[in-house]
Short mmCIF file of N, CA and C in Angstrom, two decimals:
data_model
loop_
_atom_site.label_atom_id
_atom_site.label_comp_id
_atom_site.label_asym_id
_atom_site.label_seq_id
_atom_site.Cartn_x
_atom_site.Cartn_y
_atom_site.Cartn_z
N SER A 84 301.85 -47.05 4.47
CA SER A 84 300.60 -46.31 4.60
C SER A 84 299.91 -46.72 5.89
N SER A 85 299.77 -45.78 6.76
CA SER A 85 299.13 -46.07 8.05
C SER A 85 297.67 -45.63 8.00
N VAL A 86 296.85 -46.38 8.67
CA VAL A 86 295.43 -46.09 8.72
C VAL A 86 295.10 -45.57 10.11
N GLN A 87 294.46 -44.43 10.16
CA GLN A 87 294.09 -43.85 11.43
C GLN A 87 292.62 -44.15 11.71
N VAL A 88 292.36 -44.74 12.84
CA VAL A 88 291.00 -45.07 13.22
C VAL A 88 290.49 -43.98 14.14
N VAL A 89 289.35 -43.43 13.78
CA VAL A 89 288.75 -42.37 14.57
C VAL A 89 287.50 -42.92 15.24
N ASP A 90 287.40 -42.71 16.52
CA ASP A 90 286.24 -43.18 17.27
C ASP A 90 285.22 -42.04 17.35
N PHE A 91 284.02 -42.30 16.82
CA PHE A 91 282.98 -41.28 16.80
C PHE A 91 281.95 -41.49 17.90
N ALA A 92 282.28 -42.24 18.91
CA ALA A 92 281.33 -42.49 19.99
C ALA A 92 281.06 -41.19 20.74
N ILE A 93 279.81 -41.00 21.07
CA ILE A 93 279.40 -39.80 21.79
C ILE A 93 279.07 -40.22 23.22
N ALA A 94 279.66 -39.54 24.16
CA ALA A 94 279.38 -39.85 25.56
C ALA A 94 278.08 -39.15 25.96
N LEU A 95 277.07 -39.93 26.27
CA LEU A 95 275.79 -39.38 26.68
C LEU A 95 275.66 -39.42 28.19
N PRO A 96 275.03 -38.43 28.75
CA PRO A 96 274.79 -38.50 30.18
C PRO A 96 273.82 -39.64 30.48
N PRO A 97 273.82 -40.17 31.71
CA PRO A 97 272.97 -41.31 32.04
C PRO A 97 271.48 -41.06 31.77
N THR A 98 271.02 -39.83 31.87
CA THR A 98 269.59 -39.55 31.65
C THR A 98 269.23 -39.62 30.17
N ALA A 99 270.19 -39.42 29.28
CA ALA A 99 269.91 -39.43 27.84
C ALA A 99 270.14 -40.81 27.23
N ALA A 100 270.65 -41.75 28.01
CA ALA A 100 270.89 -43.09 27.48
C ALA A 100 269.57 -43.80 27.23
N MET A 101 269.57 -44.72 26.28
CA MET A 101 268.36 -45.46 25.96
C MET A 101 268.01 -46.41 27.10
N SER A 102 266.77 -46.47 27.42
CA SER A 102 266.32 -47.34 28.50
C SER A 102 266.30 -48.79 28.03
N VAL A 103 266.59 -49.70 28.92
CA VAL A 103 266.52 -51.12 28.59
C VAL A 103 265.13 -51.66 28.85
N LEU A 104 264.25 -50.84 29.39
CA LEU A 104 262.91 -51.30 29.72
C LEU A 104 262.07 -51.67 28.49
N PRO A 105 262.01 -50.86 27.42
CA PRO A 105 261.19 -51.25 26.27
C PRO A 105 261.56 -52.60 25.65
N PRO A 106 262.86 -52.90 25.41
CA PRO A 106 263.16 -54.23 24.86
C PRO A 106 262.78 -55.37 25.81
N ILE A 107 262.94 -55.15 27.10
CA ILE A 107 262.58 -56.19 28.07
C ILE A 107 261.07 -56.41 28.06
N VAL A 108 260.29 -55.32 28.03
CA VAL A 108 258.83 -55.45 27.98
C VAL A 108 258.41 -56.17 26.71
N GLY A 109 259.06 -55.84 25.58
CA GLY A 109 258.75 -56.52 24.33
C GLY A 109 259.12 -57.98 24.34
N ALA A 110 260.25 -58.31 24.95
CA ALA A 110 260.68 -59.70 25.02
C ALA A 110 259.78 -60.53 25.91
N LEU A 111 259.18 -59.90 26.89
CA LEU A 111 258.29 -60.62 27.81
C LEU A 111 256.84 -60.67 27.31
N GLY A 112 256.60 -60.19 26.10
CA GLY A 112 255.27 -60.27 25.52
C GLY A 112 254.41 -59.05 25.78
N GLY A 113 254.97 -58.02 26.38
CA GLY A 113 254.22 -56.79 26.61
C GLY A 113 254.22 -55.96 25.35
N GLY A 114 253.61 -54.82 25.42
CA GLY A 114 253.59 -53.93 24.26
C GLY A 114 252.28 -53.19 24.17
N ILE A 115 251.81 -53.00 22.97
CA ILE A 115 250.56 -52.28 22.75
C ILE A 115 249.41 -53.18 23.21
N PRO A 116 248.53 -52.66 24.04
CA PRO A 116 247.40 -53.48 24.51
C PRO A 116 246.50 -53.91 23.35
N SER A 117 245.98 -55.11 23.46
CA SER A 117 245.13 -55.62 22.38
C SER A 117 243.86 -54.80 22.22
N ALA A 118 243.45 -54.09 23.26
CA ALA A 118 242.27 -53.23 23.13
C ALA A 118 242.50 -52.11 22.13
N MET A 119 243.77 -51.69 21.98
CA MET A 119 244.08 -50.63 21.02
C MET A 119 244.18 -51.16 19.61
N TYR A 120 245.00 -52.19 19.42
CA TYR A 120 245.20 -52.66 18.04
C TYR A 120 244.14 -53.66 17.62
N GLY A 121 243.32 -54.12 18.55
CA GLY A 121 242.23 -55.03 18.19
C GLY A 121 241.14 -54.34 17.39
N LEU A 122 241.04 -53.01 17.52
CA LEU A 122 240.03 -52.25 16.78
C LEU A 122 240.44 -52.02 15.33
N LEU A 123 241.73 -52.16 15.04
CA LEU A 123 242.21 -51.92 13.69
C LEU A 123 242.01 -53.16 12.82
N PRO A 124 241.67 -52.97 11.56
CA PRO A 124 241.48 -54.13 10.69
C PRO A 124 242.81 -54.79 10.34
N ALA A 125 242.77 -56.09 10.15
CA ALA A 125 243.97 -56.80 9.70
C ALA A 125 244.23 -56.44 8.25
N ILE A 126 245.48 -56.22 7.91
CA ILE A 126 245.82 -55.83 6.55
C ILE A 126 247.09 -56.57 6.13
N ASN A 127 247.15 -56.87 4.87
CA ASN A 127 248.31 -57.52 4.29
C ASN A 127 249.51 -56.55 4.39
N PRO A 128 250.67 -57.01 4.83
CA PRO A 128 251.83 -56.11 4.95
C PRO A 128 252.23 -55.45 3.63
N TYR A 129 252.04 -56.15 2.53
CA TYR A 129 252.38 -55.57 1.23
C TYR A 129 251.45 -54.41 0.87
N LYS A 130 250.19 -54.55 1.23
CA LYS A 130 249.25 -53.45 1.01
C LYS A 130 249.61 -52.27 1.90
N ALA A 131 250.06 -52.54 3.11
CA ALA A 131 250.48 -51.47 4.01
C ALA A 131 251.68 -50.73 3.43
N LEU A 132 252.65 -51.46 2.88
CA LEU A 132 253.82 -50.82 2.25
C LEU A 132 253.41 -50.00 1.04
N LEU A 133 252.52 -50.54 0.23
CA LEU A 133 252.04 -49.80 -0.94
C LEU A 133 251.31 -48.54 -0.52
N GLY A 134 250.50 -48.64 0.52
CA GLY A 134 249.79 -47.47 1.02
C GLY A 134 250.74 -46.42 1.57
N SER A 135 251.82 -46.86 2.22
CA SER A 135 252.78 -45.90 2.75
C SER A 135 253.51 -45.17 1.62
N VAL A 136 253.78 -45.86 0.53
CA VAL A 136 254.42 -45.21 -0.62
C VAL A 136 253.47 -44.16 -1.20
N PHE A 137 252.20 -44.50 -1.33
CA PHE A 137 251.21 -43.55 -1.83
C PHE A 137 251.11 -42.35 -0.89
N LEU A 138 251.05 -42.60 0.41
CA LEU A 138 250.92 -41.52 1.38
C LEU A 138 252.15 -40.62 1.35
N TYR A 139 253.33 -41.21 1.22
CA TYR A 139 254.57 -40.43 1.18
C TYR A 139 254.61 -39.52 -0.05
N ASN A 140 254.17 -40.01 -1.19
CA ASN A 140 254.26 -39.24 -2.44
C ASN A 140 253.05 -38.37 -2.71
N SER A 141 251.99 -38.48 -1.94
CA SER A 141 250.76 -37.75 -2.25
C SER A 141 250.96 -36.23 -2.17
N ALA A 142 251.74 -35.73 -1.22
CA ALA A 142 251.97 -34.28 -1.13
C ALA A 142 252.68 -33.76 -2.37
N HIS A 143 253.63 -34.52 -2.88
CA HIS A 143 254.34 -34.11 -4.10
C HIS A 143 253.40 -34.09 -5.30
N MET A 144 252.53 -35.09 -5.40
CA MET A 144 251.62 -35.14 -6.55
C MET A 144 250.60 -34.01 -6.50
N VAL A 145 250.12 -33.69 -5.29
CA VAL A 145 249.18 -32.56 -5.16
C VAL A 145 249.89 -31.27 -5.54
N LYS A 146 251.13 -31.09 -5.08
CA LYS A 146 251.89 -29.88 -5.42
C LYS A 146 252.11 -29.78 -6.92
N LEU A 147 252.44 -30.90 -7.56
CA LEU A 147 252.66 -30.89 -9.00
C LEU A 147 251.38 -30.53 -9.75
N THR A 148 250.26 -31.08 -9.31
CA THR A 148 248.98 -30.77 -9.94
C THR A 148 248.63 -29.29 -9.78
N LEU A 149 248.84 -28.76 -8.58
CA LEU A 149 248.58 -27.33 -8.35
C LEU A 149 249.54 -26.46 -9.15
N HIS A 150 250.79 -26.89 -9.28
CA HIS A 150 251.77 -26.15 -10.06
C HIS A 150 251.33 -26.07 -11.52
N LEU A 151 250.89 -27.19 -12.06
CA LEU A 151 250.42 -27.19 -13.45
C LEU A 151 249.17 -26.34 -13.61
N THR A 152 248.27 -26.40 -12.64
CA THR A 152 247.03 -25.61 -12.71
C THR A 152 247.33 -24.12 -12.59
N ALA A 153 248.16 -23.74 -11.63
CA ALA A 153 248.45 -22.32 -11.41
C ALA A 153 249.22 -21.71 -12.56
N SER A 154 250.10 -22.48 -13.19
CA SER A 154 250.89 -21.95 -14.31
C SER A 154 250.19 -22.13 -15.65
N LYS A 155 248.96 -22.64 -15.60
CA LYS A 155 248.16 -22.88 -16.81
C LYS A 155 248.89 -23.77 -17.81
N GLY A 156 249.62 -24.76 -17.28
CA GLY A 156 250.27 -25.75 -18.11
C GLY A 156 251.62 -25.35 -18.66
N VAL A 157 252.07 -24.12 -18.37
CA VAL A 157 253.36 -23.65 -18.87
C VAL A 157 254.36 -23.71 -17.72
N LEU A 158 255.27 -24.69 -17.78
CA LEU A 158 256.26 -24.86 -16.72
C LEU A 158 257.61 -24.32 -17.16
N ASN A 159 258.35 -23.78 -16.21
CA ASN A 159 259.70 -23.30 -16.47
C ASN A 159 260.65 -24.42 -16.08
N ASN A 160 261.15 -25.16 -17.06
CA ASN A 160 262.04 -26.27 -16.79
C ASN A 160 263.49 -25.85 -16.60
N ASP A 161 263.79 -24.57 -16.84
CA ASP A 161 265.15 -24.09 -16.60
C ASP A 161 265.44 -24.02 -15.10
N ASN A 162 264.46 -23.56 -14.33
CA ASN A 162 264.60 -23.47 -12.88
C ASN A 162 263.23 -23.73 -12.24
N PRO A 163 262.82 -24.99 -12.16
CA PRO A 163 261.47 -25.29 -11.69
C PRO A 163 261.23 -24.93 -10.22
N ARG A 164 262.26 -24.99 -9.38
CA ARG A 164 262.08 -24.64 -7.98
C ARG A 164 261.80 -23.15 -7.81
N ALA A 165 262.53 -22.33 -8.55
CA ALA A 165 262.29 -20.89 -8.49
C ALA A 165 260.90 -20.56 -9.04
N HIS A 166 260.49 -21.27 -10.08
CA HIS A 166 259.16 -21.04 -10.65
C HIS A 166 258.08 -21.43 -9.64
N ALA A 167 258.28 -22.54 -8.94
CA ALA A 167 257.32 -22.95 -7.92
C ALA A 167 257.29 -21.95 -6.76
N ASP A 168 258.47 -21.45 -6.37
CA ASP A 168 258.52 -20.43 -5.31
C ASP A 168 257.81 -19.16 -5.73
N GLN A 169 257.95 -18.80 -7.01
CA GLN A 169 257.28 -17.61 -7.53
C GLN A 169 255.77 -17.79 -7.49
N ILE A 170 255.30 -18.96 -7.86
CA ILE A 170 253.86 -19.23 -7.83
C ILE A 170 253.36 -19.23 -6.38
N MET A 171 254.13 -19.83 -5.47
CA MET A 171 253.71 -19.86 -4.07
C MET A 171 253.61 -18.46 -3.48
N ALA A 172 254.48 -17.55 -3.92
CA ALA A 172 254.46 -16.18 -3.40
C ALA A 172 253.40 -15.31 -4.06
N ALA A 173 253.15 -15.53 -5.35
CA ALA A 173 252.29 -14.62 -6.10
C ALA A 173 250.84 -15.08 -6.20
N ASP A 174 250.60 -16.37 -6.34
CA ASP A 174 249.24 -16.86 -6.57
C ASP A 174 248.48 -16.94 -5.26
N LYS A 175 247.36 -16.20 -5.19
CA LYS A 175 246.56 -16.16 -3.96
C LYS A 175 245.73 -17.42 -3.76
N LYS A 176 245.35 -18.05 -4.85
CA LYS A 176 244.48 -19.22 -4.75
C LYS A 176 245.26 -20.50 -4.48
N TYR A 177 246.31 -20.75 -5.26
CA TYR A 177 247.05 -22.01 -5.15
C TYR A 177 248.34 -21.89 -4.35
N GLY A 178 248.84 -20.70 -4.14
CA GLY A 178 250.11 -20.50 -3.46
C GLY A 178 250.17 -21.06 -2.04
N PRO A 179 249.19 -20.75 -1.18
CA PRO A 179 249.25 -21.27 0.19
C PRO A 179 249.17 -22.79 0.26
N ILE A 180 248.36 -23.40 -0.60
CA ILE A 180 248.24 -24.86 -0.60
C ILE A 180 249.54 -25.48 -1.10
N MET A 181 250.14 -24.86 -2.14
CA MET A 181 251.41 -25.38 -2.64
C MET A 181 252.50 -25.26 -1.58
N ALA A 182 252.47 -24.18 -0.81
CA ALA A 182 253.47 -24.02 0.25
C ALA A 182 253.32 -25.10 1.32
N ARG A 183 252.07 -25.43 1.68
CA ARG A 183 251.85 -26.49 2.66
C ARG A 183 252.29 -27.85 2.12
N CYS A 184 252.00 -28.10 0.85
CA CYS A 184 252.43 -29.36 0.22
C CYS A 184 253.95 -29.42 0.14
N ASN A 185 254.58 -28.29 -0.15
CA ASN A 185 256.03 -28.23 -0.22
C ASN A 185 256.65 -28.51 1.14
N ALA A 186 256.03 -28.00 2.20
CA ALA A 186 256.53 -28.24 3.55
C ALA A 186 256.33 -29.70 3.96
N ALA A 187 255.26 -30.32 3.48
CA ALA A 187 254.98 -31.72 3.83
C ALA A 187 255.86 -32.67 3.07
N HIS A 188 256.34 -32.27 1.92
CA HIS A 188 257.18 -33.16 1.12
C HIS A 188 258.58 -32.87 1.43
#
């Protein structure tokens, strides 16, 4: 049994190659000026991760709430995506907001 190795390297033109300048600037202590990040409050990294999870899922939760409100609590569990698409197309009040939430999620 022979194993064939395939090389997936992509040849990029010199202009599309990654610059070595950002890592060098970072290694030399450069980066975001303290005037920019000095205005931001210090926060625990775990709270930042928790906040990012909330921010990531918030569009889905808003869409779910609007879906329940627009369908008056009656959900079609056989094909929920088609039901949501139907509400987004037909409901004048909640449809546009659900479409924006769907695009954000």
